[in-house]
Amino acid sequence: MENKLSSQERRKAYWRSNLRILAALMSVWFIVSYGCGILFVDTLNKISIGGAKLGFWMAQQGSIYVFVILIFVYVWLMNKLDRKHKFNN
Amino acid sequence: MDVKTWTYIIVGFSFALYIGIAIWSKAGSTKEFYVAGGNVSPIANGMATAADWMSAASFISMAGLIAFAGYGGSVFLMGWTGGYVLLALMLAPYMRKYGKFTVPEFIGERFYSKTARIVAVICLIIVSVTYVIGQMKGVGVAFSRFLETEYETGLYVGMGIVFFYAVLGGMKGITYTQIVQYVVLIFAYTVPAIFISLELTGNPIPQLGLIGNADDGTPLLQKLDNIITDLGFGKYTTSVMGSKLNMFAYTLSLMIGTAGLPHVIIRFFTVPKVSDARLSAGWALVFIAILYTTAPAVAAMARLNLTEAVNNRPYAEILNKEKLESNKKYKWISQWEDTGLLAWIDKNNDQKIQYSLGTAFEGPPNFKENIINDKVIAERNPNVGNRIISNKPTNNDNELYVDKDIIVLANPEIAKLPGWVIALVVAGGLAAALSTAAGLLLAISSAISHDLLKGIIKPSISEKQELNASRLAMVGAILVAGYFGLNPPDFAAGTVAIAFGLAASSIFPVLMMGIFSKKMNRQGAIAGMIAGMGITLLYVFQHKGVLFISSTSFLGNMEPNWFLGITPNAFGAIGALVNFAVAFAVSKTSDEAPKEIQDLVENIRIPSED
């Protein structure tokens, strides 16, 4: 019985951490695309990156690079979490 | 060698490869047929997913869309890549943990309801069939334009190739061909981009060329802005698509639509474990990003190139100069008239092409032709050489009609690249169309054989019988796709965008709630799917006509009638919100999901057993 309870708690703790990771990464996802690429694009366009306006560049290039990095950060964080809670077999 | 010979060689070689793989990877069990045996490596699956996902539209039309929409075209770039973040974080790992064969199977089991499974099958089939029509059309068009066959012949050849490896090999055959198809298409896409970037900016990396300087020292994008605003077009770097709100909704619709496409989700059933599914989504996005970050560079450079190549220049000069410079190899301007992607009407009779804002004439170009000795001969202007059209000119200065697809297809020729590069682009377009078509056909056939037949109608059939049924369903799906390719329904043009709207409003929300809400019950899920899909279809139909027959549209496709200025294509996000809201409201009025279902949800949330 005790063993089962601790297994239940382990699952709960794992899921809570998982949701926290998702919330953090999805915030970045939202900021780089909807934030930088659409909502605040005019402000960012006042800054330039090379020969391009930053807002335009975020919408057509930068957001995509950040998306790629986000998934690999997610993979890394989740693998760490799996090991911590011994769900990695 | 001329372009056509090169095209036959390169396309023929790629097709021979696909057939070779088909013979080598014959599926022997339902597990091999549905999920390629479940042991595909994360990188290989990432590559296959990229090809599965990038369609004829991504390859041929997207850069053109961006080229003429400028900043507004960003919705496609962010929407179609950002969806992978959603897929990787919210669906793929849990779907893999569930570990069965199809998306409706998950929905049916999670919501303990055959009705839910049937509704999911219907959603899946509507989404996938609308999507596959566009791919089949793409194959037919590529053949007729470049190999000068009949459209129908091209379609039959495409159907034959898919038939071979999808029916024999199922997911196993599709996976390995998709890997090869990815290599073909990415090579075909990046090689011309590198050449063009070098020519315009001196930088071989298109992504850097985009933010670099043009040959006169001004930044490329600034030069483009200057040139096109002089001609009356909006600024490339700031033109909004509709409104900011519309862009927001459109991007969101494309993102959740991407994450809800069944043929992409089932690719994640093919990797060995949950951590592989996460990693695989990352690799898929890397492979997709290579094309998606190149596309905006191609778009801006090709727009600049095209505008400079034609505007205010005498037609005859372009034609003759091309003939002189390249030994008659690239008569691109007359060739593109022959394909119907370009047409010129000399309104002011100065024999020069004026290219500015506005449509040059009414309707699509209608070229005059004469029939001499049973042969169709194009009627050309004897003095200048351009093809004569019979359309009624409009009352503005623009004389040029340009189809957006020309950006990718004609770019190598406008930039005077060698014939094999052009042939490569054709093979790449075909690879993109075939790989996506095969993935969609598998999603359709597995929904029929596994969900409808094995799951609902006759659960007693043996594995061998199911495997035969799945092959038969694949044959049926190919024939249906081919039929619609031959007789494209009126709505074929806008179908891919609609498919995304429907996936966004029906499939994505129900999967997400299935994972993230333990208590969500079957009543909520079914009501949500029907409401989400229903309102999206209603909105599209009321503005674009019932089944896209425009005379039956009851509000008209006019901006004042759009809800908050949101275009019908961008409505999927609203449909998804409705789906969520209805599902939660309905689920509150009935009992929560039973204990064993809640245990199932808890189980898919963790990556392995204790």
XYZ file of C-alpha atoms in Angstrom:
699
model
C 0.000 0.000 0.000
C 2.746 2.388 0.955
C 4.606 1.548 -2.199
C 1.523 2.265 -4.325
C 0.964 5.628 -2.665
C 4.503 6.717 -3.315
C 4.129 5.645 -6.948
C 0.985 7.794 -7.168
C 2.840 10.741 -5.709
C 5.781 10.218 -7.999
C 3.454 10.397 -10.987
C 1.792 13.521 -9.636
C 5.091 15.276 -9.012
C 6.308 14.293 -12.471
C 3.167 15.682 -14.118
C 3.335 18.935 -12.143
C 6.942 19.509 -13.245
C 5.987 18.609 -16.800
C 3.217 21.248 -16.769
C 5.629 23.837 -15.392
C 8.111 23.128 -18.207
C 5.304 23.367 -20.770
C 4.088 26.694 -19.354
C 7.564 28.219 -19.487
C 8.345 27.002 -23.014
C 4.919 27.912 -24.382
C 5.343 31.445 -23.045
C 8.526 31.798 -25.080
C 6.709 30.274 -28.072
C 3.976 32.897 -27.719
C 6.322 35.841 -27.217
C 8.578 35.184 -30.213
C 5.768 34.534 -32.699
C 2.613 36.388 -31.684
C 4.514 38.960 -29.611
C 7.585 39.846 -31.671
C 6.190 38.725 -35.028
C 2.741 40.330 -34.891
C 1.714 42.401 -31.849
C 4.911 44.407 -31.305
C 6.284 44.178 -34.819
C 6.114 47.939 -35.466
C 8.130 48.772 -32.368
C 10.758 46.138 -33.167
C 10.956 47.357 -36.754
C 12.679 50.480 -35.451
C 15.680 48.291 -34.661
C 17.575 46.581 -37.456
C 19.445 43.323 -37.719
C 21.848 43.426 -40.655
C 19.889 44.948 -43.509
C 16.497 43.855 -42.152
C 13.995 45.315 -39.713
C 13.999 43.269 -36.514
C 10.206 42.772 -36.350
C 10.079 41.570 -39.957
C 13.094 39.332 -39.344
C 11.530 37.787 -36.230
C 8.359 36.991 -38.189
C 10.161 35.424 -41.155
C 13.342 33.983 -39.629
C 13.944 34.487 -35.893
C 10.778 32.847 -34.606
C 11.562 29.667 -36.583
C 15.075 29.414 -35.114
C 13.654 29.880 -31.614
C 11.036 27.156 -32.246
C 13.795 24.677 -33.134
C 15.785 25.577 -30.019
C 12.617 25.317 -27.873
C 11.982 21.712 -28.845
C 15.555 20.669 -28.107
C 15.449 22.467 -24.736
C 12.211 20.578 -24.061
C 13.878 17.271 -24.958
C 16.769 18.046 -22.621
C 14.570 19.157 -19.701
C 12.215 16.207 -20.045
C 15.015 13.665 -20.244
C 16.390 15.165 -17.047
C 12.946 14.972 -15.444
C 12.495 11.355 -16.589
C 15.790 10.429 -14.924
C 14.925 12.274 -11.736
C 11.656 10.400 -11.377
C 13.115 7.152 -12.764
C 10.754 7.023 -15.718
C 13.638 6.657 -18.147
C 13.736 2.925 -18.834
C 21.383 18.674 -73.051
C 18.136 20.584 -72.944
C 15.948 21.081 -69.895
C 13.439 18.452 -70.949
C 16.056 15.705 -71.318
C 17.508 16.612 -67.932
C 14.033 16.517 -66.421
C 13.348 13.042 -67.822
C 16.667 11.789 -66.463
C 16.383 13.270 -62.968
C 12.666 12.579 -62.462
C 13.091 9.085 -63.916
C 16.006 8.348 -61.596
C 14.097 9.525 -58.508
C 11.078 7.413 -59.461
C 13.282 4.352 -59.985
C 14.618 4.873 -56.443
C 11.097 5.010 -54.972
C 10.143 1.787 -56.730
C 13.339 0.072 -55.593
C 12.551 0.981 -51.994
C 8.995 -0.303 -52.396
C 10.234 -3.738 -53.428
C 12.788 -3.834 -50.631
C 10.405 -2.785 -47.847
C 7.309 -4.910 -48.288
C 5.148 -4.942 -45.140
C 4.502 -8.372 -43.623
C 2.297 -7.481 -40.624
C -0.279 -4.870 -39.646
C 2.320 -3.359 -37.303
C 4.654 -2.856 -40.249
C 1.834 -1.583 -42.429
C 0.486 0.942 -39.898
C 3.580 2.038 -37.954
C 6.591 0.680 -39.894
C 7.200 -1.900 -37.166
C 7.605 0.819 -34.531
C 11.389 0.953 -34.619
C 12.254 3.918 -36.841
C 15.120 6.023 -35.460
C 14.274 9.585 -34.304
C 16.392 11.280 -36.998
C 15.008 9.070 -39.770
C 11.487 9.707 -38.541
C 12.234 13.433 -38.339
C 13.274 13.413 -41.975
C 10.254 11.352 -43.034
C 7.981 13.654 -41.028
C 9.440 16.687 -42.780
C 8.700 15.193 -46.208
C 5.310 13.914 -45.029
C 4.423 17.389 -43.881
C 5.913 19.582 -46.610
C 3.462 19.389 -49.461
C 3.366 20.544 -53.054
C 2.016 23.808 -51.633
C 5.008 24.314 -49.309
C 7.418 23.567 -52.095
C 5.862 25.306 -55.079
C 3.471 27.958 -53.779
C 4.673 29.197 -50.400
C 7.615 31.335 -51.540
C 5.330 32.835 -54.181
C 2.673 33.622 -51.587
C 5.272 35.376 -49.461
C 6.815 37.134 -52.452
C 3.542 38.873 -53.214
C 2.321 39.269 -49.613
C 5.618 40.441 -48.081
C 5.463 40.710 -44.300
C 1.840 39.465 -44.323
C 3.101 36.123 -45.688
C 4.809 35.534 -42.330
C 1.617 33.829 -41.116
C 2.528 30.775 -43.224
C 6.099 30.691 -41.934
C 5.259 31.052 -38.245
C 2.038 29.056 -38.496
C 3.444 26.021 -40.224
C 6.557 25.790 -38.031
C 5.119 26.925 -34.669
C 2.624 24.080 -34.930
C 5.526 21.688 -34.417
C 6.212 23.156 -30.991
C 2.599 22.394 -30.066
C 2.883 18.922 -31.539
C 6.171 18.178 -29.762
C 5.082 19.493 -26.370
C 1.367 18.747 -26.242
C 0.646 15.668 -28.352
C 3.502 13.584 -29.778
C 4.974 12.098 -26.558
C 1.575 11.121 -25.148
C 0.363 9.687 -28.438
C 3.505 7.576 -28.586
C 2.974 6.413 -25.006
C -0.570 5.347 -25.869
C 1.208 3.362 -28.564
C -1.424 2.050 -30.909
C -2.032 2.577 -34.616
C -4.412 5.440 -35.418
C -5.723 8.770 -34.139
C -9.427 7.737 -34.100
C -8.389 4.652 -32.124
C -7.049 6.913 -29.367
C -10.133 9.119 -29.440
C -12.451 6.080 -29.320
C -10.645 4.466 -26.382
C -10.010 7.661 -24.410
C -13.640 8.720 -24.721
C -14.885 5.118 -24.335
C -17.212 5.567 -27.266
C -17.593 4.067 -30.717
C -19.525 7.190 -31.704
C -16.507 9.365 -30.833
C -14.321 7.040 -32.901
C -16.680 7.304 -35.883
C -16.896 11.109 -35.600
C -13.078 11.192 -35.490
C -12.874 8.971 -38.597
C -15.230 11.344 -40.424
C -13.172 14.406 -39.399
C -9.975 12.611 -40.438
C -11.330 11.613 -43.827
C -12.676 15.103 -44.638
C -9.374 16.711 -43.640
C -7.163 14.192 -45.449
C -9.195 13.923 -48.647
C -9.351 17.707 -49.139
C -5.606 17.782 -48.591
C -4.757 14.912 -50.917
C -6.663 16.433 -53.873
C -4.188 19.336 -53.917
C -1.237 16.916 -54.003
C -2.631 14.908 -56.913
C -3.292 18.100 -58.825
C 0.292 19.199 -58.124
C 1.659 15.982 -59.646
C -0.492 16.347 -62.778
C 0.472 20.004 -63.230
C 4.200 19.350 -62.768
C 4.116 16.651 -65.427
C 2.111 18.650 -67.923
C 4.254 21.765 -67.529
C 7.686 20.215 -67.621
C 7.453 16.920 -69.397
C 4.820 18.223 -71.788
C 2.588 15.225 -71.232
C -1.162 15.457 -70.809
C -2.262 16.410 -67.286
C -4.055 13.050 -67.040
C -0.930 11.077 -67.977
C 1.018 12.827 -65.233
C -1.684 12.018 -62.718
C -1.723 8.321 -63.699
C 2.058 8.056 -63.401
C 1.904 9.697 -59.948
C -0.895 7.372 -58.840
C 1.063 4.397 -60.149
C 4.194 5.290 -58.168
C 2.295 5.902 -54.926
C 0.296 2.734 -55.540
C 3.489 0.738 -55.776
C 5.157 1.731 -52.540
C 2.141 2.594 -50.382
C 0.126 -0.539 -51.145
C 3.114 -2.886 -50.915
C 4.985 -1.312 -48.068
C 2.377 0.612 -46.085
C 3.965 2.872 -43.494
C 7.256 0.968 -43.826
C 7.531 1.665 -47.551
C 6.275 5.216 -47.079
C 8.821 5.954 -44.339
C 11.839 4.969 -46.394
C 10.624 6.670 -49.566
C 9.835 9.813 -47.584
C 13.430 9.919 -46.341
C 14.710 9.820 -49.915
C 12.053 12.309 -51.002
C 13.161 14.719 -48.292
C 16.737 14.598 -49.588
C 15.544 15.195 -53.157
C 13.258 18.073 -52.257
C 15.601 19.923 -49.916
C 18.446 19.696 -52.415
C 16.127 20.925 -55.163
C 14.941 23.822 -53.036
C 18.269 25.046 -51.677
C 20.487 24.759 -54.776
C 18.674 27.441 -56.824
C 18.328 29.546 -53.664
C 22.095 29.492 -53.149
C 22.738 30.515 -56.762
C 20.242 33.374 -56.573
C 21.548 34.614 -53.250
C 25.086 34.591 -54.634
C 24.028 36.521 -57.696
C 22.010 39.174 -55.867
C 23.940 39.590 -52.628
C 27.250 37.793 -53.050
C 26.424 35.626 -50.021
C 25.959 31.897 -50.694
C 23.691 31.421 -47.651
C 20.205 32.663 -48.582
C 19.268 33.291 -44.934
C 22.193 35.707 -44.661
C 21.637 37.115 -48.133
C 18.170 38.178 -47.017
C 19.644 40.521 -44.424
C 22.610 41.430 -46.628
C 23.218 44.144 -49.196
C 22.295 44.140 -52.862
C 25.029 44.730 -55.455
C 24.574 48.499 -55.268
C 25.380 48.536 -51.545
C 21.899 49.213 -50.177
C 20.280 46.507 -48.055
C 18.402 44.032 -50.249
C 15.086 44.478 -48.439
C 15.342 48.262 -48.575
C 16.053 48.144 -52.289
C 13.037 45.890 -52.780
C 10.838 48.236 -50.711
C 11.972 51.212 -52.808
C 11.474 49.562 -56.177
C 8.024 48.162 -55.529
C 6.644 51.215 -53.718
C 7.657 53.254 -56.799
C 5.410 50.954 -58.814
C 2.496 51.498 -56.450
C 2.769 48.286 -54.417
C 2.746 48.321 -50.618
C 6.049 48.123 -48.743
C 7.363 44.561 -48.741
C 8.556 44.581 -45.141
C 5.435 46.038 -43.538
C 2.376 45.027 -45.639
C -0.102 43.450 -43.245
C -2.401 40.613 -44.351
C -5.903 41.914 -43.640
C -5.357 43.160 -40.111
C -3.117 42.301 -37.177
C -6.018 40.418 -35.595
C -6.525 38.432 -38.790
C -2.809 37.598 -38.884
C -2.975 36.506 -35.263
C -5.984 34.253 -35.872
C -4.546 32.908 -39.141
C -1.220 32.015 -37.537
C -3.001 30.328 -34.641
C -5.254 28.364 -37.022
C -2.279 27.124 -39.031
C -0.384 26.189 -35.850
C -3.125 24.148 -34.231
C -4.150 22.801 -37.625
C -0.599 21.522 -38.152
C -0.581 19.882 -34.754
C -3.958 18.270 -35.504
C -3.130 16.724 -38.884
C -3.604 12.964 -38.471
C -1.060 11.961 -41.111
C 1.627 13.871 -39.219
C 0.593 12.589 -35.770
C 0.733 8.931 -36.865
C 4.385 9.375 -37.839
C 5.149 9.583 -34.112
C 3.737 6.085 -33.582
C 6.702 4.732 -35.558
C 9.530 5.480 -33.073
C 10.531 3.053 -30.293
C 9.832 5.138 -27.162
C 8.416 8.370 -25.722
C 11.753 10.161 -25.467
C 12.354 9.287 -29.137
C 9.020 10.900 -30.072
C 10.105 14.164 -28.424
C 13.511 14.126 -30.084
C 12.017 13.160 -33.404
C 9.736 16.222 -33.382
C 12.841 18.353 -32.841
C 14.612 16.766 -35.814
C 11.495 17.122 -37.947
C 11.460 20.852 -37.264
C 15.190 21.164 -38.039
C 14.609 19.570 -41.440
C 11.521 21.687 -42.044
C 13.252 24.878 -40.909
C 15.943 24.432 -43.570
C 13.255 24.953 -46.205
C 11.141 27.397 -44.212
C 13.994 29.821 -43.532
C 15.141 29.597 -47.156
C 11.662 30.346 -48.515
C 11.461 33.998 -47.340
C 14.891 34.644 -48.862
C 13.804 33.114 -52.167
C 10.595 35.159 -51.962
C 12.247 38.545 -51.526
C 15.050 37.861 -54.017
C 12.749 36.471 -56.682
C 10.352 39.406 -56.315
C 13.258 41.784 -56.833
C 14.684 39.736 -59.689
C 11.366 39.436 -61.491
C 10.470 43.102 -61.108
C 13.858 44.213 -62.376
C 13.863 41.657 -65.200
C 10.600 42.813 -66.708
C 9.564 46.272 -65.638
C 9.789 48.946 -68.311
C 11.762 46.695 -70.633
C 10.736 45.945 -74.204
C 9.324 42.441 -74.503
C 11.306 41.750 -77.673
C 14.518 42.745 -75.931
C 13.988 40.237 -73.119
C 13.189 37.539 -75.624
C 16.121 38.292 -77.924
C 18.609 38.929 -75.185
C 17.818 35.613 -73.592
C 18.242 33.964 -76.972
C 21.609 35.609 -77.600
C 23.068 35.235 -74.137
C 22.264 31.627 -73.583
C 22.225 30.141 -77.010
C 18.440 29.890 -77.139
C 18.338 27.717 -74.075
C 16.250 29.944 -71.869
C 13.392 31.573 -73.621
C 11.823 31.909 -70.226
C 9.386 34.674 -70.900
C 7.758 32.960 -73.891
C 7.975 29.592 -72.190
C 6.117 30.838 -69.144
C 3.423 32.274 -71.345
C 2.998 28.783 -72.749
C 2.416 27.401 -69.261
C -0.172 30.067 -68.495
C 1.727 31.454 -65.512
C 2.536 34.748 -67.189
C 0.784 36.968 -69.686
C 1.353 40.443 -71.044
C -1.075 42.877 -72.605
C 0.480 45.972 -74.178
C -2.063 48.579 -73.132
C -0.180 51.681 -74.262
C 1.380 50.084 -77.350
C 4.927 51.068 -76.401
C 6.139 47.455 -76.743
C 7.510 47.673 -73.197
C 6.243 45.770 -70.176
C 4.726 48.005 -67.515
C 4.482 46.184 -64.216
C 2.663 47.913 -61.374
C -0.149 47.491 -58.854
C -3.486 46.143 -60.067
C -4.763 43.284 -62.200
C -3.787 43.674 -65.854
C -6.970 42.211 -67.325
C -10.164 40.468 -66.336
C -10.015 36.799 -65.381
C -7.254 34.250 -65.939
C -5.312 34.638 -69.210
C -7.102 33.341 -72.265
C -4.495 32.863 -74.994
C -5.558 32.931 -78.617
C -4.748 29.802 -80.581
C -5.173 28.682 -84.159
C -5.577 25.146 -85.351
C -3.490 24.435 -88.457
C -3.350 20.873 -89.808
C -4.816 19.517 -86.553
C -2.053 21.174 -84.566
C -2.698 23.893 -82.016
C -0.510 26.884 -82.817
C -0.204 29.762 -80.382
C -1.017 33.131 -81.871
C 1.861 35.525 -81.315
C 2.253 39.195 -82.012
C 4.274 39.262 -85.283
C 6.205 42.421 -84.360
C 7.072 41.745 -80.726
C 6.666 38.016 -80.203
C 4.376 37.890 -77.190
C 1.325 35.642 -77.063
C -1.964 37.387 -77.749
C -4.739 37.147 -75.194
C -8.421 37.796 -75.627
C -9.124 39.082 -72.106
C -10.666 42.494 -71.550
C -7.969 44.893 -70.271
C -8.601 46.690 -66.986
C -8.426 50.409 -66.483
C -4.982 50.704 -64.853
C -1.345 50.880 -65.924
C -0.345 47.332 -65.060
C 0.186 45.167 -68.139
C 1.554 41.994 -66.596
C -0.193 38.945 -65.184
C 2.045 36.820 -62.949
C 0.939 33.621 -61.213
C 2.534 33.337 -57.768
C 3.782 29.797 -58.502
C 6.225 31.284 -60.988
C 8.434 32.461 -58.119
C 9.765 28.990 -57.367
C 9.244 27.390 -60.762
C 10.686 30.093 -63.008
C 13.236 31.531 -60.631
C 16.088 29.293 -61.831
C 15.409 30.325 -65.408
C 15.104 34.029 -64.684
C 18.412 33.739 -62.836
C 19.818 31.850 -65.848
C 20.739 28.703 -63.956
C 21.786 25.566 -65.846
C 19.199 23.117 -67.160
C 19.822 20.434 -64.561
C 18.881 22.848 -61.763
C 15.489 23.413 -63.374
C 15.037 19.662 -63.777
C 15.926 19.227 -60.120
C 13.204 21.676 -59.096
C 10.661 19.572 -60.974
C 11.832 16.377 -59.249
C 11.692 18.221 -55.911
C 8.134 19.404 -56.466
C 7.103 15.875 -57.373
C 8.853 14.456 -54.289
C 7.033 16.959 -52.068
C 3.653 16.124 -53.584
C 4.130 12.336 -53.596
C 5.486 12.097 -50.047
C 2.577 14.067 -48.619
C 0.023 12.204 -50.724
C 1.342 8.863 -49.470
C 1.165 9.933 -45.818
C -2.389 11.163 -46.244
C -3.452 8.012 -48.066
C -2.077 5.895 -45.238
C -4.023 7.941 -42.678
C -7.203 7.437 -44.706
C -6.741 3.730 -45.361
C -5.807 2.900 -41.765
C -8.875 4.788 -40.524
C -11.009 2.620 -42.790
C -9.394 -0.791 -42.228
C -8.352 -0.418 -38.591
C -11.010 1.912 -37.131
C -14.098 1.173 -39.152
C -13.595 -2.474 -40.169
C -11.527 -4.033 -37.376
C -12.683 -1.609 -34.679
C -16.388 -1.359 -35.330
C -17.869 -3.433 -38.149
C -16.114 -6.792 -37.821
C -13.707 -7.066 -34.873
C -13.379 -10.835 -35.433
C -11.164 -10.584 -38.558
C -7.638 -12.006 -38.319
C -4.479 -9.938 -38.661
C -3.868 -11.354 -42.115
C -7.365 -10.332 -43.201
C -6.899 -6.863 -41.713
C -3.625 -6.451 -43.591
C -5.350 -7.385 -46.846
C -8.199 -5.014 -46.017
C -5.767 -2.175 -45.347
C -4.119 -2.766 -48.742
C -7.537 -2.776 -50.366
C -8.503 0.424 -48.536
C -5.257 1.997 -49.786
C -6.154 1.059 -53.361
C -9.595 2.591 -52.847
C -8.146 5.768 -51.365
C -5.722 6.160 -54.298
C -8.576 5.734 -56.774
C -10.727 8.320 -54.971
C -7.802 10.759 -54.829
C -7.122 10.135 -58.521
C -10.768 10.678 -59.387
C -10.789 14.048 -57.660
C -7.469 14.887 -59.302
C -9.030 14.229 -62.710
C -12.277 16.016 -61.877
C -11.175 18.699 -59.412
C -14.249 19.967 -57.549
C -14.815 23.721 -57.561
C -13.334 24.066 -54.146
C -9.948 22.528 -55.058
C -8.155 25.866 -55.033
C -8.691 26.758 -51.402
C -8.695 23.244 -50.013
C -5.391 23.077 -48.199
C -6.237 26.104 -46.061
C -9.656 24.618 -45.320
C -8.118 21.281 -44.342
C -6.068 23.130 -41.730
C -9.122 24.947 -40.421
C -10.961 21.675 -39.982
C -8.017 19.882 -38.343
C -7.628 22.849 -36.002
C -11.279 22.986 -35.017
C -11.961 19.258 -34.684
C -8.952 17.021 -34.076
C -6.446 19.094 -32.118
C -8.803 20.196 -29.289
C -10.178 16.726 -28.681
C -6.700 15.190 -28.483
C -5.478 17.900 -26.152
C -8.437 17.527 -23.801
C -7.990 13.765 -23.925
C -4.497 14.171 -22.497
C -4.691 17.264 -20.313
C -8.173 16.878 -18.805
C -8.638 13.589 -16.973
C -12.321 14.226 -16.359
C -13.371 15.166 -19.892
C -16.095 12.702 -20.876
C -17.441 11.331 -24.136
C -20.464 13.660 -24.268
C -18.182 16.697 -24.126
C -15.718 15.340 -26.683
C -18.350 14.430 -29.276
C -20.284 17.691 -28.865
C -17.022 19.666 -29.057
C -15.827 17.995 -32.277
C -19.183 18.460 -33.984
C -19.554 22.076 -32.812
C -15.968 23.051 -33.773
C -16.097 21.479 -37.203
C -19.680 22.641 -37.765
C -19.082 26.307 -37.038
C -15.896 26.357 -39.133
C -17.640 24.787 -42.125
C -20.601 27.141 -41.668
C -18.371 30.207 -41.607
C -16.445 29.071 -44.684
C -19.636 28.182 -46.537
C -21.509 31.364 -45.704
C -18.683 33.417 -47.154
C -17.461 31.171 -49.926
C -20.649 29.296 -50.825
C -21.991 25.887 -49.830
C -19.362 23.374 -50.965
C -17.599 26.456 -52.390
C -20.214 27.136 -55.058
C -20.049 30.896 -54.838
C -23.643 31.581 -55.900
C -24.871 29.831 -52.749
C -22.856 32.029 -50.399
C -25.349 33.893 -48.252
C -23.147 36.592 -46.784
C -20.768 37.141 -49.650
C -16.987 36.984 -49.483
C -16.779 40.579 -48.395
C -14.746 42.130 -45.704
C -17.536 44.033 -43.885
C -19.285 40.711 -43.299
C -16.286 38.979 -41.788
C -16.529 38.339 -38.087
C -14.052 40.841 -36.552
C -12.378 41.030 -39.962
C -11.209 37.415 -39.812
C -10.946 35.726 -43.219
C -12.625 32.321 -43.685
C -9.200 30.672 -44.016
C -8.196 32.022 -40.611
C -11.321 30.845 -38.821
C -10.023 27.458 -37.574
C -8.715 29.054 -34.379
C -12.197 30.353 -33.533
C -13.599 26.897 -34.348
C -11.095 25.386 -31.894
C -12.177 27.826 -29.159
C -15.801 26.874 -29.767
C -14.811 23.197 -29.597
C -13.130 23.690 -26.199
C -15.990 25.804 -24.808
C -18.766 23.436 -25.924
C -16.835 20.388 -24.707
C -16.343 21.820 -21.224
C -19.929 23.085 -20.950
C -21.431 19.760 -22.058
C -19.084 17.692 -19.895
C -20.245 19.587 -16.793
C -23.829 18.482 -17.359
C -22.958 14.761 -17.368
C -20.849 12.331 -15.319
C -17.065 12.647 -15.481
C -15.014 10.003 -17.291
C -15.020 6.626 -15.477
C -12.163 5.566 -13.194
C -10.471 3.197 -15.667
C -10.338 5.962 -18.280
C -8.804 8.366 -15.782
C -6.224 5.668 -15.055
C -5.503 5.393 -18.784
C -4.897 9.147 -18.949
C -2.581 8.997 -15.929
C -0.732 6.230 -17.650
C -0.124 8.063 -20.934
C 1.146 11.082 -19.010
C 4.222 9.239 -17.808
C 6.830 8.125 -20.326
C 7.337 4.571 -19.007
C 5.952 2.122 -16.451
C 7.120 2.355 -12.839
